[in-house]
XYZ file of C-alpha atoms in Angstrom:
490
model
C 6.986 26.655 -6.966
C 8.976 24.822 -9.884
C 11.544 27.285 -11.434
C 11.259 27.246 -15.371
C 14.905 27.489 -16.622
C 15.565 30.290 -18.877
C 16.653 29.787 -22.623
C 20.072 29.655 -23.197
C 21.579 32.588 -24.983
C 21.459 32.499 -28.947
C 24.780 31.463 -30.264
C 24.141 33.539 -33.425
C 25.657 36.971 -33.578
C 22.542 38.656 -34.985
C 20.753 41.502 -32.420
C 18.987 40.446 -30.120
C 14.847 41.316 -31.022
C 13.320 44.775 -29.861
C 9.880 42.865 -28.324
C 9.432 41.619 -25.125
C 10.098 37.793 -24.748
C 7.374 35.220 -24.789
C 6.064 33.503 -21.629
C 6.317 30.433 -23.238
C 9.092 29.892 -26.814
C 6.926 28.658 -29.101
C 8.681 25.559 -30.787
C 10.875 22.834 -29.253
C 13.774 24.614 -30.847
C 13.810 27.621 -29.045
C 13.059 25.855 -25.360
C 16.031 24.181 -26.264
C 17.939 28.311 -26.513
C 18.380 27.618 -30.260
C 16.938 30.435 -32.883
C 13.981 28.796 -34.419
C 14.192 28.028 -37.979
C 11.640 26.679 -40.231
C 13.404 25.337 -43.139
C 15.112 22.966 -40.743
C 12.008 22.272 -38.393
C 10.104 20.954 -41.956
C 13.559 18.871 -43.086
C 13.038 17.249 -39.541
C 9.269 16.699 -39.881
C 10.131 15.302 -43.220
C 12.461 13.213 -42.349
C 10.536 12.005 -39.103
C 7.656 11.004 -41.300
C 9.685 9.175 -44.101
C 11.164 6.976 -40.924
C 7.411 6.256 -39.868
C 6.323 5.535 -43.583
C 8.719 4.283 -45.614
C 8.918 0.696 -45.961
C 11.375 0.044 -43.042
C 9.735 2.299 -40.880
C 6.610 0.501 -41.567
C 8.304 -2.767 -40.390
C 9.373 -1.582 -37.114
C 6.520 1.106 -35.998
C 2.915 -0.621 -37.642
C 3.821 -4.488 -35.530
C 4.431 -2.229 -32.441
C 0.710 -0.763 -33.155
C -0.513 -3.419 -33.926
C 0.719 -5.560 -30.611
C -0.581 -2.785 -28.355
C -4.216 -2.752 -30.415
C -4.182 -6.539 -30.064
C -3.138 -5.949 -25.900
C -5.593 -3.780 -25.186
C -8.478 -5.796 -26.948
C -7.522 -9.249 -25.550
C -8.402 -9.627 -22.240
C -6.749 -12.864 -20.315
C -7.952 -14.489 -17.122
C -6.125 -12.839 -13.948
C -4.921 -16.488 -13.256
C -3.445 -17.122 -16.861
C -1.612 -13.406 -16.254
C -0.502 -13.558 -12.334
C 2.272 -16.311 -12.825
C 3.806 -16.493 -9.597
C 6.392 -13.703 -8.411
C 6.586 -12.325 -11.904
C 3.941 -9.382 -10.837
C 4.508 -6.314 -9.567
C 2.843 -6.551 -5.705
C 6.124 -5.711 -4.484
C 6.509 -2.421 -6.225
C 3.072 -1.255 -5.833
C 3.120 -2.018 -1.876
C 6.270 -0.030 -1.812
C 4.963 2.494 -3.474
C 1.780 2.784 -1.224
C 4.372 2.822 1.305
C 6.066 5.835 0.022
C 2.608 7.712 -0.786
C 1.856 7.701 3.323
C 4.884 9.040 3.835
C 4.737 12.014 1.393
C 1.195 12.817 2.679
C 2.352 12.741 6.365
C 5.221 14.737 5.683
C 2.514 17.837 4.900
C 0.358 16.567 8.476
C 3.316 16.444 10.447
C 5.442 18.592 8.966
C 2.876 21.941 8.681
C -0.069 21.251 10.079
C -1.981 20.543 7.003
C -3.093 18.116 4.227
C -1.185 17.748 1.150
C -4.527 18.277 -0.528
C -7.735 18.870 0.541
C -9.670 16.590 -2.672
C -8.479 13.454 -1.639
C -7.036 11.115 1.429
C -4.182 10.135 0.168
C -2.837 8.321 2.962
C -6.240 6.824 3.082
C -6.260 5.915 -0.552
C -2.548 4.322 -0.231
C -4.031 2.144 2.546
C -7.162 1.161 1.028
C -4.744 -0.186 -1.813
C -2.874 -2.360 1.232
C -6.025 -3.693 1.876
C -6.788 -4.265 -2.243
C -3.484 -6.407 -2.862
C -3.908 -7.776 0.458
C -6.870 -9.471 0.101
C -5.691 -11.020 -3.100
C -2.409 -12.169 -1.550
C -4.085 -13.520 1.482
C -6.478 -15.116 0.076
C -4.351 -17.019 -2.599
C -2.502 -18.125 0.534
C -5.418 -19.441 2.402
C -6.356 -21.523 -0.237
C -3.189 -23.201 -0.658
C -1.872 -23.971 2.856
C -3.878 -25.388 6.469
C -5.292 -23.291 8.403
C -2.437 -23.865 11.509
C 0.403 -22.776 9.057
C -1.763 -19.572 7.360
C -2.428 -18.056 11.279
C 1.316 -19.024 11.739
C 2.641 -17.361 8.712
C 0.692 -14.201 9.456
C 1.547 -14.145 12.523
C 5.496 -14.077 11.746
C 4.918 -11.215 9.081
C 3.376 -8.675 11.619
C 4.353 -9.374 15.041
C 8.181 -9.293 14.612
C 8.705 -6.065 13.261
C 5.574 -4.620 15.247
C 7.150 -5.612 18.342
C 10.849 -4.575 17.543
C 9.530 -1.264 16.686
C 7.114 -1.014 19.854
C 10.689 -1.764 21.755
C 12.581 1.112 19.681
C 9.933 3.347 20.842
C 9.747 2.773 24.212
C 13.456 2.703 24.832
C 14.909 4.601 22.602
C 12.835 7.181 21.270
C 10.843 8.108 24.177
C 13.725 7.851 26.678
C 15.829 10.706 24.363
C 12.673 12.876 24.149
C 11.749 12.624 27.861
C 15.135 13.474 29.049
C 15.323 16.844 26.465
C 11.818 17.745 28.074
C 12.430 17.096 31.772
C 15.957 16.643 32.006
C 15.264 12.979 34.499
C 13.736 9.615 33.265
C 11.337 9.967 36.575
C 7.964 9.229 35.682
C 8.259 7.613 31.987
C 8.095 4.172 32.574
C 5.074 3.470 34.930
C 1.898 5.267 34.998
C -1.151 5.115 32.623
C 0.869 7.135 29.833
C 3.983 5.407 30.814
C 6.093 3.276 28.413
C 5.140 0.100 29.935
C 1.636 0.562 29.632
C 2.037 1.587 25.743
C 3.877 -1.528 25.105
C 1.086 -3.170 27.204
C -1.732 -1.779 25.076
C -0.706 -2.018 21.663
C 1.712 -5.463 21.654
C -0.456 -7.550 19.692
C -1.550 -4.742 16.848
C -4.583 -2.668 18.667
C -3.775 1.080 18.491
C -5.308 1.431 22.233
C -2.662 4.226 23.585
C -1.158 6.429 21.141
C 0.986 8.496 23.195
C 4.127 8.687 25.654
C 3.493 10.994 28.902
C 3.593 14.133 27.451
C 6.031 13.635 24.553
C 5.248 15.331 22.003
C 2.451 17.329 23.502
C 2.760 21.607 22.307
C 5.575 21.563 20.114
C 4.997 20.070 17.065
C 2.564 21.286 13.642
C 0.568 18.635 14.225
C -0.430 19.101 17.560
C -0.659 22.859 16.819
C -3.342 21.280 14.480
C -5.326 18.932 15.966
C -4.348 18.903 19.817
C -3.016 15.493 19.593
C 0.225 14.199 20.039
C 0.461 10.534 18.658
C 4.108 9.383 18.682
C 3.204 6.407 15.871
C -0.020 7.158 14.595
C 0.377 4.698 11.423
C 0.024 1.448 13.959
C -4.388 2.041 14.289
C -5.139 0.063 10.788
C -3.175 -3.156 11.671
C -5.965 -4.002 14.032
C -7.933 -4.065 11.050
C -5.606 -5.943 8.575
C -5.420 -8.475 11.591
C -9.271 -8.762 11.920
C -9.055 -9.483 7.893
C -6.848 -12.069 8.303
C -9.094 -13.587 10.965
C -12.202 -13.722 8.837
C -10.419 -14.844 6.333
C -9.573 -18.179 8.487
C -12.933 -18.382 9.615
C -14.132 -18.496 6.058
C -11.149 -21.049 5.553
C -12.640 -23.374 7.984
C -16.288 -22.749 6.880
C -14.863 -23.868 3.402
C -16.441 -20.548 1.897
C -12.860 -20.348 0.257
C -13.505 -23.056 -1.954
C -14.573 -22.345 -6.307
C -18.161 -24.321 -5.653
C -19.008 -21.723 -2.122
C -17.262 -18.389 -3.603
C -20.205 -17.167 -4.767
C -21.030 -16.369 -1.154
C -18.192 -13.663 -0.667
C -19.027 -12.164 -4.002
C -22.852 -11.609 -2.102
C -20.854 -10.319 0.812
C -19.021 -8.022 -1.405
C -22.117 -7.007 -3.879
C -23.649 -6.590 -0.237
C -20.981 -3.826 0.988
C -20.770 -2.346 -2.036
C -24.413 -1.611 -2.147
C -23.532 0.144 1.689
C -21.300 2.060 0.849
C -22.972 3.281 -2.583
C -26.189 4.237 0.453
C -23.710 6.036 2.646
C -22.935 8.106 -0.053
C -26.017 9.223 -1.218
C -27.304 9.895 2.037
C -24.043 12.081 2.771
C -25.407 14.420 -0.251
C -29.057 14.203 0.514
C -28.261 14.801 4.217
C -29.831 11.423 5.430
C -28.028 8.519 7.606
C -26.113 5.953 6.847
C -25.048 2.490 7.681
C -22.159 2.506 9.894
C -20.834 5.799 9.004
C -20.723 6.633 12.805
C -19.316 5.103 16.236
C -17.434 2.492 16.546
C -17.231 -0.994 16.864
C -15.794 -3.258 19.795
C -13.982 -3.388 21.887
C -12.253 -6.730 20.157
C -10.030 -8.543 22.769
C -6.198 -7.063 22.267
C -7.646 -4.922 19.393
C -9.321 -2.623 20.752
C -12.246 -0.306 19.061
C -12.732 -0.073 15.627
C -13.985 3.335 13.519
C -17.204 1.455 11.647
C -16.827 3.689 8.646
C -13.135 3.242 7.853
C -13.866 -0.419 8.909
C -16.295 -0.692 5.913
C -13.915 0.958 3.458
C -11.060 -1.083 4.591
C -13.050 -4.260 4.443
C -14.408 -3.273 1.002
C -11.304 -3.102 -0.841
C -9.994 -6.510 0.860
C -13.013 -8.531 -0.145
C -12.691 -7.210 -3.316
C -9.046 -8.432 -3.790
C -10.347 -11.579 -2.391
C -13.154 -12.314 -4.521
C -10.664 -11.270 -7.460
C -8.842 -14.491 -6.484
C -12.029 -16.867 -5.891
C -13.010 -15.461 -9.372
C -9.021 -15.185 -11.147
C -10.222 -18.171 -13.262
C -13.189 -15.626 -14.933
C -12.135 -12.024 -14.246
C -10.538 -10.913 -17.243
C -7.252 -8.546 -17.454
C -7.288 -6.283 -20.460
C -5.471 -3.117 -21.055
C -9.026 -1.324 -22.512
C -10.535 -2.305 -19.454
C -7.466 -0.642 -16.912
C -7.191 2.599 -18.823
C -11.176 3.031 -18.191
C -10.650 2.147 -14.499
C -7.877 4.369 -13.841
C -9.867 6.832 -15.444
C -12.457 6.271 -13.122
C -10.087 6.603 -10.263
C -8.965 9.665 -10.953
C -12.190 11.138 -11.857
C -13.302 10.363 -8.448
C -9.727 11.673 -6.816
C -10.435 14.752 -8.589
C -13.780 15.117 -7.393
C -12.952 14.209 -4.118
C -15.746 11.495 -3.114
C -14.254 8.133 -3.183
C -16.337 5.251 -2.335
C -18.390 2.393 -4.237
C -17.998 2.841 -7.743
C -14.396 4.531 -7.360
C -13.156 1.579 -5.031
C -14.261 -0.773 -7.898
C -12.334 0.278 -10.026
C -9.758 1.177 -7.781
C -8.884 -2.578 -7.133
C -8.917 -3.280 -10.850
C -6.547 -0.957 -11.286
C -4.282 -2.377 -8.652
C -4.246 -6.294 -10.162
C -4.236 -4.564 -13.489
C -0.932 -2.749 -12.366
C 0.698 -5.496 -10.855
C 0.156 -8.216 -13.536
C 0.981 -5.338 -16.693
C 4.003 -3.160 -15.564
C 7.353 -3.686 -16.890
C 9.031 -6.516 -15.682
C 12.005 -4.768 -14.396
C 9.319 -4.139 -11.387
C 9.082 -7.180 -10.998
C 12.138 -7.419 -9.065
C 11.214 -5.026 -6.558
C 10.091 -6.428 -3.466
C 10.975 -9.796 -4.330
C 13.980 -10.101 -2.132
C 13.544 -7.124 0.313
C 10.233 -6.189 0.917
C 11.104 -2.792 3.044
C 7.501 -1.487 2.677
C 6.314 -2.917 5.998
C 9.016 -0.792 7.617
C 8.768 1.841 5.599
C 5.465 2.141 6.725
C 5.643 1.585 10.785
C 8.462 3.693 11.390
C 8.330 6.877 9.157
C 5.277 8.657 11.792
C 7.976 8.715 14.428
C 10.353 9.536 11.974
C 8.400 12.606 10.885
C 7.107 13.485 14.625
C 10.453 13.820 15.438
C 11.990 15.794 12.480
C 9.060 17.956 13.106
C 9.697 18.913 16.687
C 13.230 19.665 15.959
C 12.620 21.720 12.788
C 13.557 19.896 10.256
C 10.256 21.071 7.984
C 12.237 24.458 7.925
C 13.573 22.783 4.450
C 10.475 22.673 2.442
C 7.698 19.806 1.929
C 9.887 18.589 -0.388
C 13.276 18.546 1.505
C 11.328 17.055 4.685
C 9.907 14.067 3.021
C 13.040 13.097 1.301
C 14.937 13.210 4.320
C 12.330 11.383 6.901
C 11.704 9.037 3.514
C 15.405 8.199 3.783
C 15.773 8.010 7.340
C 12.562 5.327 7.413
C 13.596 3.376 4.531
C 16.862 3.172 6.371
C 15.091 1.871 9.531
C 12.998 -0.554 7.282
C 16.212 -1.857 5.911
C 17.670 -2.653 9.194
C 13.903 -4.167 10.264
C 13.933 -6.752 7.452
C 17.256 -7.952 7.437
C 18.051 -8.096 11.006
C 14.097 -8.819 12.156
C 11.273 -9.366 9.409
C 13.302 -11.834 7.292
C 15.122 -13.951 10.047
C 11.594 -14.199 11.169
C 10.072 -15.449 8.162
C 12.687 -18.126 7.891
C 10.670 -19.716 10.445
C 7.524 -20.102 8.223
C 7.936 -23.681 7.511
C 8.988 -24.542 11.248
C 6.757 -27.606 13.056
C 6.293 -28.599 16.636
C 7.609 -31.796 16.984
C 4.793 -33.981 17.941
C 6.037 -37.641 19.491
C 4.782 -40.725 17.165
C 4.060 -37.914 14.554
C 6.615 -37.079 11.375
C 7.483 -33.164 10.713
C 5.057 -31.470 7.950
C 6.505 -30.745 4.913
C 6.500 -26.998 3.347
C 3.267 -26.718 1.677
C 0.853 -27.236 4.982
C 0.163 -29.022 8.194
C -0.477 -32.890 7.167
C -0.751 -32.284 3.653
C 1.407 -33.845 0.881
C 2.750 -31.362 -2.171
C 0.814 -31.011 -4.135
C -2.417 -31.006 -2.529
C -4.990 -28.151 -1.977
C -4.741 -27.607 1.484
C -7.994 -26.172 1.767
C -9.752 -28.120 -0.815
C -8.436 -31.791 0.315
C -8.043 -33.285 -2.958
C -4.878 -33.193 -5.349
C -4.239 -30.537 -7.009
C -1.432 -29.450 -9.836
C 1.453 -28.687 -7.883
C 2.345 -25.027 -6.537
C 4.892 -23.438 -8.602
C 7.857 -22.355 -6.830
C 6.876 -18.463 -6.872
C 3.068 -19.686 -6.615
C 2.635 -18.722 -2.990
C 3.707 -14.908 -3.129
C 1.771 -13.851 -0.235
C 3.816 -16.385 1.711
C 7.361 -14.831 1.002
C 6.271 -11.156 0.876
C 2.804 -10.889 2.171
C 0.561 -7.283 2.074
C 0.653 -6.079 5.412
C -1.363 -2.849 5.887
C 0.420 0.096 6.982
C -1.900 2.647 8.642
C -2.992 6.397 7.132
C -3.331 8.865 9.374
């Protein structure tokens, strides 16, 4: 519950008034513990509106109108208003980041959702997968098809495998010995650490626990019986199987302007699914791929069809945003209505076609009209991967010692700081050695080194396209230097 501070005592020496005190002071004045007085509230209304009116005030308030009427009735192609790394990806995925973590901290922490109206660890995901597709897309375009698998490859598997490692050996070690008091029996065995290292290495969530860490002494498993020890690790099988169509529409050239009306069909397609699902979830009739699973995908494992279709859903529609940035227009009007939209549906609890729509709008929207001071974040240091990998074990660990015993709001600020702490010391000692590499070639004999842009291909030129193109700005290729990697819900 938020405490509402009490007015300050009245300076004035006049008694005090015989009737009971207001719920709520009435003017600004007395919330502020001053006596209200009207004479001096209608000199400062007065004086307010003769700054507004009067000539000067005229000069400096009616251009300020009139620039946000003009903004939010001019719309501008996405690819005339995403220049480069002047957009706010960075923040947003940081932010997404941040909103996992505050909606574990209630599942962890007590046993419950923050809210029972919407996911929002699912909703913070699904906008991964929004800027993701964008980002990834962009990049396909612009570089081969060796370098695009290679850079992806560098921006999950690094920090994925250092924090596998920091699990298994560090983590798990400390909790086995406060359980059993030996080491005996961790390491080997189906549960064992070995085997969990084994099963999810390459990104498929196909062992979520330790032996028995975990297991009777924590909310969540008070809750739901399980006892994950990283349960944010599931969805980058899926971001991995996005990147993977992605190259396979790469080499079928579907990526190029005169085929992209094919993935807008694919996306029209989906969004027609999910828009069935839906209205056979009210009317009580079945749906398409709402249950069961799908797999198992070599080193991925299974996949749940219905949060593959959401997932999907919000990455082809960041990638068809791209295909399309020459046509889809950015206007203010047009982002107020969609976040409207968005949280109409968050209200109401039932997110899927329409609300996803508009859902990714808002996203590019955001990213391309925030302040540019956001700009900046991310740019550098991109510590949302981290963030986002480590704060489950974070939590499931504050959780078994007690550390909710502080509030909701105490235990996500301290296993937010305690994550972004671990993300820090991810990307600078792990994540951004690793992406130093991005540009590395085999050296093949009789064969000279590729140059930055892509395997084979001279600056300048559309990788994907094969003919010359205007050369890539030097903050063109954002998905390159901080790409979207999709940090799991729940």
């Amino acid at each position: 519950m938020l405490a509402i501070p009490r007015p300050r005592p009245s300076v004035s020496s006049a008694a005090p008034s015989s009737g009971p005190p207001s719920k709520w002071p009435g003017t600004a004045a007395e919330q502020f513990g001053r006596p209200s007085d009207p004479v001096r509230t209608a000199r400062l209304w007065h004086a307010l509106r003769a700054s507004c009116f009067s000539p000067l005030g005229r000069s400096s308030v009616l251009p300020l109108l009139q620039r946000a009427a003009r903004r939010s009735t001019t719309s501008v192609p996405l690819d005339q208003a995403y220049a480069g790394r002047a957009n706010s990806f960075g923040f947003l995925r940081l932010g997404f980041a941040f909103a996992v973590v505050l909606s574990h901290a209630a599942v962890l922490g007590f046993g419950r959702p923050i809210t029972h109206r919407v996911d929002i660890s699912g909703l913070a995901v699904a906008g991964f997968f929004g800027v993701s597709g964008f980002l990834i897309t962009r990049s396909a375009r612009r570089i081969s098809l060796p370098r695009f698998l290679w850079h992806r490859g560098l921006r999950i598997w690094p920090g994925l495998w250092v924090c596998l490692l920091f699990i298994g050996f560090v983590v798990a070690p400390v909790l086995y010995l406060a359980r059993h008091g030996t080491l005996d029996g961790l390491w080997w065995g189906p549960n064992g650490v070995f085997n969990y290292l084994r099963s999810n290495w390459w990104g498929g969530m196909r062992q979520d626990s330790i032996a028995d860490l975990l297991r009777g002494d924590t909310p969540y498993w008070r809750w739901t019986g399980g006892h994950p020890i990283n349960g944010s690790l599931w969805t980058l099988a899926y971001e991995i199987t996005c990147y993977l169509l992605v190259a396979i529409a790469a080499v079928l050239t579907l990526l190029r302007r005169q085929f992209r009306l094919l993935p807008l069909l694919v996306m029209v397609a989906v969004f027609g699914v999910l828009c069935w699902n839906y209205n056979q979830q009210v009317t009580g009739g079945e749906g398409i791929l709402t249950n069961g699973s799908i797999g198992p995908v070599p080193l991925l494992g299974w996949f749940s069809a219905s949060y593959f279709l959401w997932y999907a859903f919000m990455f082809l529609a960041g990638g068809v945003a791209e295909l399309y940035s020459d046509r889809l227009p950015i206007n203010d009007l047009l982002g107020v209505l969609a976040l409207a939209v968005v949280g109409w549906f968050a209200f109401h609890g039932a997110f899927f076609g329409p609300g996803l729509l508009a859902y990714a709008y808002v996203i590019l929207w955001l990213a391309v009209r925030l302040p540019k001071a956001l700009h900046r974040v991310g740019q550098a240091n991109d510590y949302s991967y981290g963030v986002y990998i480590y704060s489950f074990t974070v939590q499931q660990v504050m959780a078994k010692v007690g550390v909710q015993a502080i509030g909701i709001v105490g235990f996500f600020l301290a296993s937010a700081l305690v994550s972004t702490g671990l993300a820090v010391v991810s990307w600078h000692l792990v994540e951004k050695p690793a992406l130093r590499l991005k540009n590395w070639t085999p050296r093949v004999p009789g064969r000279r080194a590729d140059n930055a842009v892509g395997d084979g291909v001279p600056s300048g030129t559309s990788a994907v396209e094969g003919h010359t193109a205007a050369p890539i700005r030097a903050g063109a290729a954002e998905s390159d230097r901080n790409p979207a990697t999709t940090p799991s819900a729940t």
